[in-house]
Amino acid sequence: MYKLSKRSLERMAGVDASLVKVVKRAIEITQQDFSITEGLRSREECCVNYGKGRTAAQCTAKGVPAKYAQPNVSKVTWLNNPFKSKHAEGKAVDVVPYPVDWNDLDKFHAIATAMKQAAKELGVKVEWGGDWKTTKDYPHFEV
Ligand SMILES: [Zn+2]
């Protein structure tokens, strides 16, 4: 049986209590160890994320100060409104396999299986980014 690291627990500070409960149950039943990379996202972090892969003009058009623009790095978010992420409301967590391997989707699926089982047991409605039709977001779970 796995255990959440202190860092993972700290990253869930400010996250919706029912979602935290699901994560804590999931770590008990998962076949794949995992860690939490992100929970509640500050306004500053929303700006940093949105600026990745976008020009100053694209940023300011959405209310993100031009200083956050980093057009030469890879895009990390496809949000229409940079501040309307479930992370900004504390209603999402990003969960990755431990040790992390971005190429092994089976590991993300194993985590999702545990998260869905935990959500069902606790009666919490959780959506997995890996089930999204258009842009899949495998680490992402939201309530
Ligand atoms: Zn996410």
PDB file of C-alpha atoms and ligand atoms in Angstrom:
ATOM      1  CA  MET A   1       0.000   0.000   0.000  1.00  0.00           C
ATOM      2  CA  TYR A   2       1.242   3.454  -0.901  1.00  0.00           C
ATOM      3  CA  LYS A   3       1.260   6.652   1.097  1.00  0.00           C
ATOM      4  CA  LEU A   4       1.005  10.303   0.019  1.00  0.00           C
ATOM      5  CA  SER A   5       4.227  12.232   0.485  1.00  0.00           C
ATOM      6  CA  LYS A   6       4.352  15.338   2.634  1.00  0.00           C
ATOM      7  CA  ARG A   7       4.814  17.415  -0.539  1.00  0.00           C
ATOM      8  CA  SER A   8       1.745  15.865  -2.138  1.00  0.00           C
ATOM      9  CA  LEU A   9      -0.313  16.670   0.955  1.00  0.00           C
ATOM     10  CA  GLU A  10       0.992  20.231   1.002  1.00  0.00           C
ATOM     11  CA  ARG A  11       0.045  20.685  -2.647  1.00  0.00           C
ATOM     12  CA  MET A  12      -3.570  19.880  -1.782  1.00  0.00           C
ATOM     13  CA  ALA A  13      -3.844  22.802   0.649  1.00  0.00           C
ATOM     14  CA  GLY A  14      -6.919  24.837  -0.282  1.00  0.00           C
ATOM     15  CA  VAL A  15      -8.356  22.080  -2.498  1.00  0.00           C
ATOM     16  CA  ASP A  16     -12.025  21.094  -2.184  1.00  0.00           C
ATOM     17  CA  ALA A  17     -12.399  18.765   0.835  1.00  0.00           C
ATOM     18  CA  SER A  18     -14.336  16.079  -1.042  1.00  0.00           C
ATOM     19  CA  LEU A  19     -11.658  15.895  -3.750  1.00  0.00           C
ATOM     20  CA  VAL A  20      -8.925  15.609  -1.094  1.00  0.00           C
ATOM     21  CA  LYS A  21     -10.883  12.724   0.466  1.00  0.00           C
ATOM     22  CA  VAL A  22     -11.006  10.960  -2.903  1.00  0.00           C
ATOM     23  CA  VAL A  23      -7.237  11.339  -3.375  1.00  0.00           C
ATOM     24  CA  LYS A  24      -6.574  10.026   0.142  1.00  0.00           C
ATOM     25  CA  ARG A  25      -8.764   6.994  -0.482  1.00  0.00           C
ATOM     26  CA  ALA A  26      -7.254   6.437  -3.940  1.00  0.00           C
ATOM     27  CA  ILE A  27      -3.706   6.177  -2.583  1.00  0.00           C
ATOM     28  CA  GLU A  28      -4.885   3.325  -0.327  1.00  0.00           C
ATOM     29  CA  ILE A  29      -6.283   1.241  -3.178  1.00  0.00           C
ATOM     30  CA  THR A  30      -4.123   2.171  -6.174  1.00  0.00           C
ATOM     31  CA  GLN A  31      -1.873  -0.341  -7.925  1.00  0.00           C
ATOM     32  CA  GLN A  32       0.295   2.551  -9.127  1.00  0.00           C
ATOM     33  CA  ASP A  33       2.025   4.931  -6.724  1.00  0.00           C
ATOM     34  CA  PHE A  34       1.370   8.590  -7.485  1.00  0.00           C
ATOM     35  CA  SER A  35       2.087  12.130  -6.392  1.00  0.00           C
ATOM     36  CA  ILE A  36       0.211  15.417  -6.599  1.00  0.00           C
ATOM     37  CA  THR A  37       1.887  18.050  -8.747  1.00  0.00           C
ATOM     38  CA  GLU A  38      -0.716  20.779  -8.491  1.00  0.00           C
ATOM     39  CA  GLY A  39      -3.829  21.709  -6.560  1.00  0.00           C
ATOM     40  CA  LEU A  40      -5.026  25.240  -5.952  1.00  0.00           C
ATOM     41  CA  ARG A  41      -3.543  27.634  -8.488  1.00  0.00           C
ATOM     42  CA  SER A  42      -2.962  31.300  -7.628  1.00  0.00           C
ATOM     43  CA  ARG A  43      -3.717  34.155 -10.036  1.00  0.00           C
ATOM     44  CA  GLU A  44       0.034  34.543 -10.522  1.00  0.00           C
ATOM     45  CA  GLU A  45       0.391  30.881 -11.507  1.00  0.00           C
ATOM     46  CA  CYS A  46      -2.530  31.220 -13.948  1.00  0.00           C
ATOM     47  CA  CYS A  47      -0.622  34.061 -15.617  1.00  0.00           C
ATOM     48  CA  VAL A  48       2.636  32.095 -15.723  1.00  0.00           C
ATOM     49  CA  ASN A  49       0.883  29.102 -17.300  1.00  0.00           C
ATOM     50  CA  TYR A  50      -1.040  31.156 -19.831  1.00  0.00           C
ATOM     51  CA  GLY A  51       2.085  33.036 -20.882  1.00  0.00           C
ATOM     52  CA  LYS A  52       3.850  29.832 -21.916  1.00  0.00           C
ATOM     53  CA  GLY A  53       3.784  29.546 -25.691  1.00  0.00           C
ATOM     54  CA  ARG A  54       2.008  32.891 -26.157  1.00  0.00           C
ATOM     55  CA  THR A  55       3.055  36.347 -27.288  1.00  0.00           C
ATOM     56  CA  ALA A  56       2.654  39.535 -25.258  1.00  0.00           C
ATOM     57  CA  ALA A  57      -0.292  40.539 -27.474  1.00  0.00           C
ATOM     58  CA  GLN A  58      -2.038  37.196 -26.928  1.00  0.00           C
ATOM     59  CA  CYS A  59      -1.537  37.570 -23.179  1.00  0.00           C
ATOM     60  CA  THR A  60      -2.779  41.141 -22.834  1.00  0.00           C
ATOM     61  CA  ALA A  61      -5.838  40.283 -24.953  1.00  0.00           C
ATOM     62  CA  LYS A  62      -6.863  37.929 -22.131  1.00  0.00           C
ATOM     63  CA  GLY A  63      -5.938  40.163 -19.211  1.00  0.00           C
ATOM     64  CA  VAL A  64      -2.578  38.529 -18.557  1.00  0.00           C
ATOM     65  CA  PRO A  65       0.213  41.124 -18.145  1.00  0.00           C
ATOM     66  CA  ALA A  66       2.695  41.133 -21.053  1.00  0.00           C
ATOM     67  CA  LYS A  67       5.617  40.281 -18.763  1.00  0.00           C
ATOM     68  CA  TYR A  68       4.320  36.704 -18.546  1.00  0.00           C
ATOM     69  CA  ALA A  69       4.609  36.104 -22.286  1.00  0.00           C
ATOM     70  CA  GLN A  70       7.067  33.309 -23.149  1.00  0.00           C
ATOM     71  CA  PRO A  71       6.360  32.681 -26.854  1.00  0.00           C
ATOM     72  CA  ASN A  72       9.356  30.359 -27.229  1.00  0.00           C
ATOM     73  CA  VAL A  73       8.357  27.722 -24.695  1.00  0.00           C
ATOM     74  CA  SER A  74       5.755  24.991 -25.122  1.00  0.00           C
ATOM     75  CA  LYS A  75       2.109  25.779 -24.490  1.00  0.00           C
ATOM     76  CA  VAL A  76       0.730  24.190 -21.332  1.00  0.00           C
ATOM     77  CA  THR A  77      -2.863  25.415 -21.250  1.00  0.00           C
ATOM     78  CA  TRP A  78      -5.659  25.707 -23.785  1.00  0.00           C
ATOM     79  CA  LEU A  79      -8.102  27.534 -21.519  1.00  0.00           C
ATOM     80  CA  ASN A  80     -10.183  30.179 -23.213  1.00  0.00           C
ATOM     81  CA  ASN A  81     -10.183  32.248 -20.029  1.00  0.00           C
ATOM     82  CA  PRO A  82      -6.781  31.986 -18.289  1.00  0.00           C
ATOM     83  CA  PHE A  83      -8.370  32.492 -14.877  1.00  0.00           C
ATOM     84  CA  LYS A  84     -11.249  30.084 -15.330  1.00  0.00           C
ATOM     85  CA  SER A  85      -9.380  26.887 -14.543  1.00  0.00           C
ATOM     86  CA  LYS A  86     -10.867  24.543 -11.971  1.00  0.00           C
ATOM     87  CA  HIS A  87      -7.451  24.825 -10.330  1.00  0.00           C
ATOM     88  CA  ALA A  88      -8.052  28.517  -9.662  1.00  0.00           C
ATOM     89  CA  GLU A  89     -11.182  27.535  -7.684  1.00  0.00           C
ATOM     90  CA  GLY A  90      -9.431  24.721  -5.813  1.00  0.00           C
ATOM     91  CA  LYS A  91     -11.622  22.175  -7.575  1.00  0.00           C
ATOM     92  CA  ALA A  92      -8.893  20.233  -9.385  1.00  0.00           C
ATOM     93  CA  VAL A  93      -5.724  18.272  -8.723  1.00  0.00           C
ATOM     94  CA  ASP A  94      -3.021  17.018 -11.063  1.00  0.00           C
ATOM     95  CA  VAL A  95      -1.891  13.487 -10.268  1.00  0.00           C
ATOM     96  CA  VAL A  96       1.140  11.828 -11.867  1.00  0.00           C
ATOM     97  CA  PRO A  97       2.701   8.378 -11.495  1.00  0.00           C
ATOM     98  CA  TYR A  98       5.573   8.108  -9.052  1.00  0.00           C
ATOM     99  CA  PRO A  99       8.251   7.921 -10.331  1.00  0.00           C
ATOM    100  CA  VAL A 100       6.900  10.048 -13.148  1.00  0.00           C
ATOM    101  CA  ASP A 101       6.853   8.646 -16.686  1.00  0.00           C
ATOM    102  CA  TRP A 102       4.887  10.830 -19.080  1.00  0.00           C
ATOM    103  CA  ASN A 103       5.032   8.259 -21.865  1.00  0.00           C
ATOM    104  CA  ASP A 104       3.453   5.363 -20.032  1.00  0.00           C
ATOM    105  CA  LEU A 105      -0.266   6.046 -20.282  1.00  0.00           C
ATOM    106  CA  ASP A 106      -1.040   2.709 -18.610  1.00  0.00           C
ATOM    107  CA  LYS A 107       0.205   4.235 -15.375  1.00  0.00           C
ATOM    108  CA  PHE A 108      -2.146   7.211 -15.744  1.00  0.00           C
ATOM    109  CA  HIS A 109      -4.981   4.802 -16.458  1.00  0.00           C
ATOM    110  CA  ALA A 110      -4.129   2.801 -13.327  1.00  0.00           C
ATOM    111  CA  ILE A 111      -4.310   5.994 -11.257  1.00  0.00           C
ATOM    112  CA  ALA A 112      -7.624   6.923 -12.875  1.00  0.00           C
ATOM    113  CA  THR A 113      -9.013   3.488 -12.005  1.00  0.00           C
ATOM    114  CA  ALA A 114      -8.162   4.047  -8.330  1.00  0.00           C
ATOM    115  CA  MET A 115      -9.477   7.627  -8.365  1.00  0.00           C
ATOM    116  CA  LYS A 116     -12.766   6.554  -9.953  1.00  0.00           C
ATOM    117  CA  GLN A 117     -13.165   3.678  -7.509  1.00  0.00           C
ATOM    118  CA  ALA A 118     -12.481   6.012  -4.563  1.00  0.00           C
ATOM    119  CA  ALA A 119     -14.904   8.622  -5.916  1.00  0.00           C
ATOM    120  CA  LYS A 120     -17.603   5.981  -6.292  1.00  0.00           C
ATOM    121  CA  GLU A 121     -17.093   4.687  -2.737  1.00  0.00           C
ATOM    122  CA  LEU A 122     -17.316   8.205  -1.339  1.00  0.00           C
ATOM    123  CA  GLY A 123     -20.174   9.339  -3.580  1.00  0.00           C
ATOM    124  CA  VAL A 124     -18.176  12.207  -5.070  1.00  0.00           C
ATOM    125  CA  LYS A 125     -18.555  13.100  -8.735  1.00  0.00           C
ATOM    126  CA  VAL A 126     -15.040  13.359 -10.177  1.00  0.00           C
ATOM    127  CA  GLU A 127     -14.170  14.026 -13.801  1.00  0.00           C
ATOM    128  CA  TRP A 128     -10.901  12.763 -15.298  1.00  0.00           C
ATOM    129  CA  GLY A 129      -9.087  14.821 -17.938  1.00  0.00           C
ATOM    130  CA  GLY A 130      -8.127  11.538 -19.643  1.00  0.00           C
ATOM    131  CA  ASP A 131     -11.800  11.020 -20.522  1.00  0.00           C
ATOM    132  CA  TRP A 132     -12.100  14.357 -22.296  1.00  0.00           C
ATOM    133  CA  LYS A 133     -12.913  14.103 -25.979  1.00  0.00           C
ATOM    134  CA  THR A 134     -10.834  16.924 -27.412  1.00  0.00           C
ATOM    135  CA  THR A 135      -7.667  17.821 -25.503  1.00  0.00           C
ATOM    136  CA  LYS A 136      -6.906  15.049 -23.055  1.00  0.00           C
ATOM    137  CA  ASP A 137      -5.299  16.036 -19.745  1.00  0.00           C
ATOM    138  CA  TYR A 138      -4.181  12.745 -18.188  1.00  0.00           C
ATOM    139  CA  PRO A 139      -2.971  14.037 -14.792  1.00  0.00           C
ATOM    140  CA  HIS A 140      -6.078  16.170 -14.225  1.00  0.00           C
ATOM    141  CA  PHE A 141      -9.031  15.335 -11.952  1.00  0.00           C
ATOM    142  CA  GLU A 142     -11.749  17.822 -11.038  1.00  0.00           C
ATOM    143  CA  VAL A 143     -15.006  18.049  -9.102  1.00  0.00           C
TER     144      VAL A 143
HETATM  145 ZN    ZN B   1      -5.067  20.108 -13.966  1.00  0.00          ZN
END
